[in-house]
mmCIF file with all atom_site columns, C-alpha atoms in Angstrom:
data_model
loop_
_atom_site.group_PDB
_atom_site.id
_atom_site.type_symbol
_atom_site.label_atom_id
_atom_site.label_alt_id
_atom_site.label_comp_id
_atom_site.label_asym_id
_atom_site.label_entity_id
_atom_site.label_seq_id
_atom_site.pdbx_PDB_ins_code
_atom_site.Cartn_x
_atom_site.Cartn_y
_atom_site.Cartn_z
_atom_site.occupancy
_atom_site.B_iso_or_equiv
_atom_site.pdbx_formal_charge
_atom_site.auth_seq_id
_atom_site.auth_comp_id
_atom_site.auth_asym_id
_atom_site.auth_atom_id
_atom_site.pdbx_PDB_model_num
ATOM 1   C CA . UNK A 1 1   ? 20.364  12.664  -18.366 1.00 29.00 ? 1   UNK A CA 1
ATOM 2   C CA . UNK A 1 2   ? 19.189  13.603  -14.835 1.00 39.00 ? 2   UNK A CA 1
ATOM 3   C CA . UNK A 1 3   ? 15.437  13.136  -15.988 1.00 42.00 ? 3   UNK A CA 1
ATOM 4   C CA . UNK A 1 4   ? 16.266  9.687   -16.677 1.00 40.00 ? 4   UNK A CA 1
ATOM 5   C CA . UNK A 1 5   ? 17.962  9.569   -13.193 1.00 46.00 ? 5   UNK A CA 1
ATOM 6   C CA . UNK A 1 6   ? 14.384  11.360  -11.465 1.00 49.00 ? 6   UNK A CA 1
ATOM 7   C CA . UNK A 1 7   ? 12.054  8.967   -13.983 1.00 52.00 ? 7   UNK A CA 1
ATOM 8   C CA . UNK A 1 8   ? 14.259  5.381   -12.201 1.00 59.00 ? 8   UNK A CA 1
ATOM 9   C CA . UNK A 1 9   ? 13.629  7.308   -9.213  1.00 81.00 ? 9   UNK A CA 1
ATOM 10  C CA . UNK A 1 10  ? 9.617   7.365   -9.824  1.00 84.00 ? 10  UNK A CA 1
ATOM 11  C CA . UNK A 1 11  ? 10.135  4.354   -11.302 1.00 85.00 ? 11  UNK A CA 1
ATOM 12  C CA . UNK A 1 12  ? 11.706  2.743   -8.055  1.00 89.00 ? 12  UNK A CA 1
ATOM 13  C CA . UNK A 1 13  ? 9.456   4.285   -5.688  1.00 91.00 ? 13  UNK A CA 1
ATOM 14  C CA . UNK A 1 14  ? 6.834   2.531   -7.199  1.00 92.00 ? 14  UNK A CA 1
ATOM 15  C CA . UNK A 1 15  ? 8.322   -0.627  -6.892  1.00 93.00 ? 15  UNK A CA 1
ATOM 16  C CA . UNK A 1 16  ? 9.287   -0.643  -3.670  1.00 95.00 ? 16  UNK A CA 1
ATOM 17  C CA . UNK A 1 17  ? 5.722   0.497   -2.498  1.00 96.00 ? 17  UNK A CA 1
ATOM 18  C CA . UNK A 1 18  ? 3.598   -1.779  -4.755  1.00 96.00 ? 18  UNK A CA 1
ATOM 19  C CA . UNK A 1 19  ? 6.485   -4.601  -2.612  1.00 96.00 ? 19  UNK A CA 1
ATOM 20  C CA . UNK A 1 20  ? 5.401   -3.727  0.712   1.00 96.00 ? 20  UNK A CA 1
ATOM 21  C CA . UNK A 1 21  ? 1.690   -3.138  -0.189  1.00 97.00 ? 21  UNK A CA 1
ATOM 22  C CA . UNK A 1 22  ? 1.410   -6.758  -1.720  1.00 96.00 ? 22  UNK A CA 1
ATOM 23  C CA . UNK A 1 23  ? 3.391   -8.292  1.506   1.00 95.00 ? 23  UNK A CA 1
ATOM 24  C CA . UNK A 1 24  ? 1.061   -6.480  3.797   1.00 95.00 ? 24  UNK A CA 1
ATOM 25  C CA . UNK A 1 25  ? -1.768  -7.487  2.102   1.00 95.00 ? 25  UNK A CA 1
ATOM 26  C CA . UNK A 1 26  ? -0.498  -10.940 2.162   1.00 93.00 ? 26  UNK A CA 1
ATOM 27  C CA . UNK A 1 27  ? -0.447  -10.806 5.758   1.00 89.00 ? 27  UNK A CA 1
ATOM 28  C CA . UNK A 1 28  ? -3.491  -9.220  6.188   1.00 90.00 ? 28  UNK A CA 1
ATOM 29  C CA . UNK A 1 29  ? -5.272  -11.563 3.958   1.00 89.00 ? 29  UNK A CA 1
ATOM 30  C CA . UNK A 1 30  ? -3.962  -14.062 6.664   1.00 85.00 ? 30  UNK A CA 1
ATOM 31  C CA . UNK A 1 31  ? -5.686  -13.150 9.423   1.00 83.00 ? 31  UNK A CA 1
ATOM 32  C CA . UNK A 1 32  ? -8.701  -15.195 8.913   1.00 80.00 ? 32  UNK A CA 1
ATOM 33  C CA . UNK A 1 33  ? -10.094 -14.390 12.954  1.00 80.00 ? 33  UNK A CA 1
ATOM 34  C CA . UNK A 1 34  ? -9.966  -10.870 13.645  1.00 82.00 ? 34  UNK A CA 1
ATOM 35  C CA . UNK A 1 35  ? -12.343 -8.575  12.752  1.00 85.00 ? 35  UNK A CA 1
ATOM 36  C CA . UNK A 1 36  ? -14.361 -6.713  10.037  1.00 89.00 ? 36  UNK A CA 1
ATOM 37  C CA . UNK A 1 37  ? -11.889 -4.245  10.069  1.00 90.00 ? 37  UNK A CA 1
ATOM 38  C CA . UNK A 1 38  ? -9.391  -6.230  9.834   1.00 90.00 ? 38  UNK A CA 1
ATOM 39  C CA . UNK A 1 39  ? -11.136 -7.002  6.067   1.00 92.00 ? 39  UNK A CA 1
ATOM 40  C CA . UNK A 1 40  ? -11.333 -3.415  5.208   1.00 94.00 ? 40  UNK A CA 1
ATOM 41  C CA . UNK A 1 41  ? -7.981  -2.722  5.820   1.00 95.00 ? 41  UNK A CA 1
ATOM 42  C CA . UNK A 1 42  ? -7.127  -5.770  4.041   1.00 95.00 ? 42  UNK A CA 1
ATOM 43  C CA . UNK A 1 43  ? -9.399  -5.061  0.741   1.00 96.00 ? 43  UNK A CA 1
ATOM 44  C CA . UNK A 1 44  ? -8.029  -1.055  0.467   1.00 97.00 ? 44  UNK A CA 1
ATOM 45  C CA . UNK A 1 45  ? -4.521  -2.819  0.836   1.00 97.00 ? 45  UNK A CA 1
ATOM 46  C CA . UNK A 1 46  ? -5.513  -4.721  -2.336  1.00 97.00 ? 46  UNK A CA 1
ATOM 47  C CA . UNK A 1 47  ? -6.627  -1.451  -3.983  1.00 97.00 ? 47  UNK A CA 1
ATOM 48  C CA . UNK A 1 48  ? -3.870  0.491   -2.924  1.00 97.00 ? 48  UNK A CA 1
ATOM 49  C CA . UNK A 1 49  ? -1.638  -2.062  -4.657  1.00 97.00 ? 49  UNK A CA 1
ATOM 50  C CA . UNK A 1 50  ? -3.677  -2.536  -7.498  1.00 96.00 ? 50  UNK A CA 1
ATOM 51  C CA . UNK A 1 51  ? -3.093  1.717   -8.385  1.00 96.00 ? 51  UNK A CA 1
ATOM 52  C CA . UNK A 1 52  ? 0.487   1.203   -7.563  1.00 96.00 ? 52  UNK A CA 1
ATOM 53  C CA . UNK A 1 53  ? 0.385   -1.737  -10.144 1.00 95.00 ? 53  UNK A CA 1
ATOM 54  C CA . UNK A 1 54  ? -1.450  0.726   -12.579 1.00 93.00 ? 54  UNK A CA 1
ATOM 55  C CA . UNK A 1 55  ? 1.500   2.970   -12.104 1.00 93.00 ? 55  UNK A CA 1
ATOM 56  C CA . UNK A 1 56  ? 3.608   0.640   -12.334 1.00 91.00 ? 56  UNK A CA 1
ATOM 57  C CA . UNK A 1 57  ? 2.613   0.042   -16.402 1.00 89.00 ? 57  UNK A CA 1
ATOM 58  C CA . UNK A 1 58  ? 2.201   4.041   -16.905 1.00 86.00 ? 58  UNK A CA 1
ATOM 59  C CA . UNK A 1 59  ? 4.671   5.050   -19.061 1.00 81.00 ? 59  UNK A CA 1
ATOM 60  C CA . UNK A 1 60  ? 4.293   9.338   -17.547 1.00 83.00 ? 60  UNK A CA 1
ATOM 61  C CA . UNK A 1 61  ? 4.834   7.527   -14.289 1.00 85.00 ? 61  UNK A CA 1
ATOM 62  C CA . UNK A 1 62  ? 8.284   8.655   -14.729 1.00 81.00 ? 62  UNK A CA 1
ATOM 63  C CA . UNK A 1 63  ? 7.704   11.979  -15.487 1.00 80.00 ? 63  UNK A CA 1
ATOM 64  C CA . UNK A 1 64  ? 5.486   13.413  -12.697 1.00 82.00 ? 64  UNK A CA 1
ATOM 65  C CA . UNK A 1 65  ? 7.303   15.193  -10.133 1.00 81.00 ? 65  UNK A CA 1
ATOM 66  C CA . UNK A 1 66  ? 4.066   15.037  -7.776  1.00 83.00 ? 66  UNK A CA 1
ATOM 67  C CA . UNK A 1 67  ? 4.406   11.823  -8.339  1.00 89.00 ? 67  UNK A CA 1
ATOM 68  C CA . UNK A 1 68  ? 7.514   11.221  -5.660  1.00 88.00 ? 68  UNK A CA 1
ATOM 69  C CA . UNK A 1 69  ? 6.143   13.286  -2.774  1.00 91.00 ? 69  UNK A CA 1
ATOM 70  C CA . UNK A 1 70  ? 2.894   10.705  -3.356  1.00 93.00 ? 70  UNK A CA 1
ATOM 71  C CA . UNK A 1 71  ? 5.007   7.714   -3.630  1.00 94.00 ? 71  UNK A CA 1
ATOM 72  C CA . UNK A 1 72  ? 7.611   8.412   -0.864  1.00 93.00 ? 72  UNK A CA 1
ATOM 73  C CA . UNK A 1 73  ? 4.490   9.392   1.981   1.00 95.00 ? 73  UNK A CA 1
ATOM 74  C CA . UNK A 1 74  ? 2.893   5.989   1.069   1.00 96.00 ? 74  UNK A CA 1
ATOM 75  C CA . UNK A 1 75  ? 6.416   4.445   1.073   1.00 96.00 ? 75  UNK A CA 1
ATOM 76  C CA . UNK A 1 76  ? 6.836   6.264   4.682   1.00 96.00 ? 76  UNK A CA 1
ATOM 77  C CA . UNK A 1 77  ? 3.514   4.943   6.012   1.00 96.00 ? 77  UNK A CA 1
ATOM 78  C CA . UNK A 1 78  ? 3.191   1.252   5.015   1.00 96.00 ? 78  UNK A CA 1
ATOM 79  C CA . UNK A 1 79  ? 7.309   0.956   6.121   1.00 95.00 ? 79  UNK A CA 1
ATOM 80  C CA . UNK A 1 80  ? 6.196   1.622   9.324   1.00 94.00 ? 80  UNK A CA 1
ATOM 81  C CA . UNK A 1 81  ? 3.275   -0.922  9.494   1.00 93.00 ? 81  UNK A CA 1
ATOM 82  C CA . UNK A 1 82  ? 5.297   -3.508  7.464   1.00 93.00 ? 82  UNK A CA 1
ATOM 83  C CA . UNK A 1 83  ? 8.024   -3.324  10.373  1.00 90.00 ? 83  UNK A CA 1
ATOM 84  C CA . UNK A 1 84  ? 5.488   -3.701  13.650  1.00 84.00 ? 84  UNK A CA 1
ATOM 85  C CA . UNK A 1 85  ? 3.554   -6.683  11.536  1.00 83.00 ? 85  UNK A CA 1
ATOM 86  C CA . UNK A 1 86  ? 7.015   -7.954  10.822  1.00 81.00 ? 86  UNK A CA 1
ATOM 87  C CA . UNK A 1 87  ? 7.599   -8.602  14.817  1.00 76.00 ? 87  UNK A CA 1
ATOM 88  C CA . UNK A 1 88  ? 4.983   -9.966  14.823  1.00 71.00 ? 88  UNK A CA 1
ATOM 89  C CA . UNK A 1 89  ? 4.847   -12.853 13.005  1.00 65.00 ? 89  UNK A CA 1
ATOM 90  C CA . UNK A 1 90  ? 6.495   -16.315 13.667  1.00 59.00 ? 90  UNK A CA 1
ATOM 91  C CA . UNK A 1 91  ? 9.173   -17.227 12.712  1.00 54.00 ? 91  UNK A CA 1
ATOM 92  C CA . UNK A 1 92  ? 10.036  -21.140 11.648  1.00 53.00 ? 92  UNK A CA 1
ATOM 93  C CA . UNK A 1 93  ? 10.410  -23.153 14.363  1.00 49.00 ? 93  UNK A CA 1
ATOM 94  C CA . UNK A 1 94  ? 8.489   -20.003 16.835  1.00 47.00 ? 94  UNK A CA 1
ATOM 95  C CA . UNK A 1 95  ? 6.629   -21.882 18.884  1.00 49.00 ? 95  UNK A CA 1
ATOM 96  C CA . UNK A 1 96  ? 2.832   -20.831 18.059  1.00 51.00 ? 96  UNK A CA 1
ATOM 97  C CA . UNK A 1 97  ? -0.170  -20.630 21.024  1.00 45.00 ? 97  UNK A CA 1
ATOM 98  C CA . UNK A 1 98  ? -3.237  -19.139 20.256  1.00 47.00 ? 98  UNK A CA 1
ATOM 99  C CA . UNK A 1 99  ? -4.408  -18.000 16.798  1.00 61.00 ? 99  UNK A CA 1
ATOM 100 C CA . UNK A 1 100 ? -2.904  -15.519 14.277  1.00 66.00 ? 100 UNK A CA 1
ATOM 101 C CA . UNK A 1 101 ? -5.269  -12.597 15.747  1.00 71.00 ? 101 UNK A CA 1
ATOM 102 C CA . UNK A 1 102 ? -4.233  -12.856 19.335  1.00 72.00 ? 102 UNK A CA 1
ATOM 103 C CA . UNK A 1 103 ? -0.776  -11.960 17.910  1.00 72.00 ? 103 UNK A CA 1
ATOM 104 C CA . UNK A 1 104 ? -1.547  -9.112  16.446  1.00 76.00 ? 104 UNK A CA 1
ATOM 105 C CA . UNK A 1 105 ? -3.832  -7.532  18.826  1.00 77.00 ? 105 UNK A CA 1
ATOM 106 C CA . UNK A 1 106 ? -1.467  -5.349  21.098  1.00 74.00 ? 106 UNK A CA 1
ATOM 107 C CA . UNK A 1 107 ? 0.085   -3.737  17.763  1.00 75.00 ? 107 UNK A CA 1
ATOM 108 C CA . UNK A 1 108 ? -3.520  -3.994  15.389  1.00 80.00 ? 108 UNK A CA 1
ATOM 109 C CA . UNK A 1 109 ? -6.411  -2.620  17.975  1.00 83.00 ? 109 UNK A CA 1
ATOM 110 C CA . UNK A 1 110 ? -9.310  -1.111  16.031  1.00 85.00 ? 110 UNK A CA 1
ATOM 111 C CA . UNK A 1 111 ? -7.810  2.890   16.463  1.00 90.00 ? 111 UNK A CA 1
ATOM 112 C CA . UNK A 1 112 ? -5.066  1.556   15.050  1.00 90.00 ? 112 UNK A CA 1
ATOM 113 C CA . UNK A 1 113 ? -6.905  -0.214  12.229  1.00 91.00 ? 113 UNK A CA 1
ATOM 114 C CA . UNK A 1 114 ? -9.267  2.279   11.579  1.00 93.00 ? 114 UNK A CA 1
ATOM 115 C CA . UNK A 1 115 ? -6.049  4.807   11.363  1.00 94.00 ? 115 UNK A CA 1
ATOM 116 C CA . UNK A 1 116 ? -4.532  2.415   8.857   1.00 94.00 ? 116 UNK A CA 1
ATOM 117 C CA . UNK A 1 117 ? -8.023  2.342   6.851   1.00 95.00 ? 117 UNK A CA 1
ATOM 118 C CA . UNK A 1 118 ? -8.166  5.953   6.540   1.00 96.00 ? 118 UNK A CA 1
ATOM 119 C CA . UNK A 1 119 ? -4.378  6.110   5.725   1.00 96.00 ? 119 UNK A CA 1
ATOM 120 C CA . UNK A 1 120 ? -5.089  4.122   2.600   1.00 97.00 ? 120 UNK A CA 1
ATOM 121 C CA . UNK A 1 121 ? -8.214  4.875   1.409   1.00 97.00 ? 121 UNK A CA 1
ATOM 122 C CA . UNK A 1 122 ? -6.020  8.586   1.167   1.00 97.00 ? 122 UNK A CA 1
ATOM 123 C CA . UNK A 1 123 ? -3.437  6.763   -0.627  1.00 97.00 ? 123 UNK A CA 1
ATOM 124 C CA . UNK A 1 124 ? -5.701  5.642   -2.753  1.00 97.00 ? 124 UNK A CA 1
ATOM 125 C CA . UNK A 1 125 ? -7.704  8.774   -3.452  1.00 97.00 ? 125 UNK A CA 1
ATOM 126 C CA . UNK A 1 126 ? -4.487  10.619  -3.938  1.00 96.00 ? 126 UNK A CA 1
ATOM 127 C CA . UNK A 1 127 ? -2.061  8.156   -6.395  1.00 96.00 ? 127 UNK A CA 1
ATOM 128 C CA . UNK A 1 128 ? -5.260  6.344   -8.467  1.00 95.00 ? 128 UNK A CA 1
ATOM 129 C CA . UNK A 1 129 ? -6.365  10.213  -9.261  1.00 93.00 ? 129 UNK A CA 1
ATOM 130 C CA . UNK A 1 130 ? -2.674  11.174  -9.921  1.00 92.00 ? 130 UNK A CA 1
ATOM 131 C CA . UNK A 1 131 ? -3.278  7.932   -11.979 1.00 92.00 ? 131 UNK A CA 1
ATOM 132 C CA . UNK A 1 132 ? -5.906  9.410   -13.479 1.00 91.00 ? 132 UNK A CA 1
ATOM 133 C CA . UNK A 1 133 ? -4.578  12.166  -14.953 1.00 88.00 ? 133 UNK A CA 1
ATOM 134 C CA . UNK A 1 134 ? -1.316  10.968  -16.393 1.00 87.00 ? 134 UNK A CA 1
ATOM 135 C CA . UNK A 1 135 ? -3.891  8.890   -18.222 1.00 86.00 ? 135 UNK A CA 1
ATOM 136 C CA . UNK A 1 136 ? -5.797  12.096  -19.655 1.00 86.00 ? 136 UNK A CA 1
ATOM 137 C CA . UNK A 1 137 ? -3.204  13.406  -20.525 1.00 80.00 ? 137 UNK A CA 1
ATOM 138 C CA . UNK A 1 138 ? -1.904  9.843   -22.586 1.00 73.00 ? 138 UNK A CA 1
ATOM 139 C CA . UNK A 1 139 ? -5.041  9.460   -24.062 1.00 74.00 ? 139 UNK A CA 1
ATOM 140 C CA . UNK A 1 140 ? -5.204  13.870  -25.265 1.00 73.00 ? 140 UNK A CA 1
ATOM 141 C CA . UNK A 1 141 ? -2.232  13.020  -26.881 1.00 68.00 ? 141 UNK A CA 1
ATOM 142 C CA . UNK A 1 142 ? -2.556  9.871   -29.175 1.00 67.00 ? 142 UNK A CA 1
ATOM 143 C CA . UNK A 1 143 ? -6.137  11.575  -30.302 1.00 65.00 ? 143 UNK A CA 1
ATOM 144 C CA . UNK A 1 144 ? -3.765  14.792  -31.192 1.00 60.00 ? 144 UNK A CA 1
#
């Protein structure tokens, strides 16, 4: 029964990370007037979301104990970014002045964008590797 609980925990973490990455991707997509670094972060956020969606569909992901730590770190990083981004978004009825990038620039300067970009690449690589290992394991057992 404990294995079922651990599997459900991994699945819940992957779903939470996928939801956060989708929210952040949508937010970064809406910044049309930002520098190239915003587009790079947006592109890599989309890649991370794709890897998370693949993990969500992987039947063995729930049994990969190493995945829990990687996903938890990913969620921590995405949560920190989402908290800052959420505070800067406009709300209905709020008077918006200037372009969206001007609102975000106080939180997302070029160095911060580069740091986010590096974090995303690290998460994409780590989670992509875990997914590849799981896929290889599935293929090996299907062929046997």
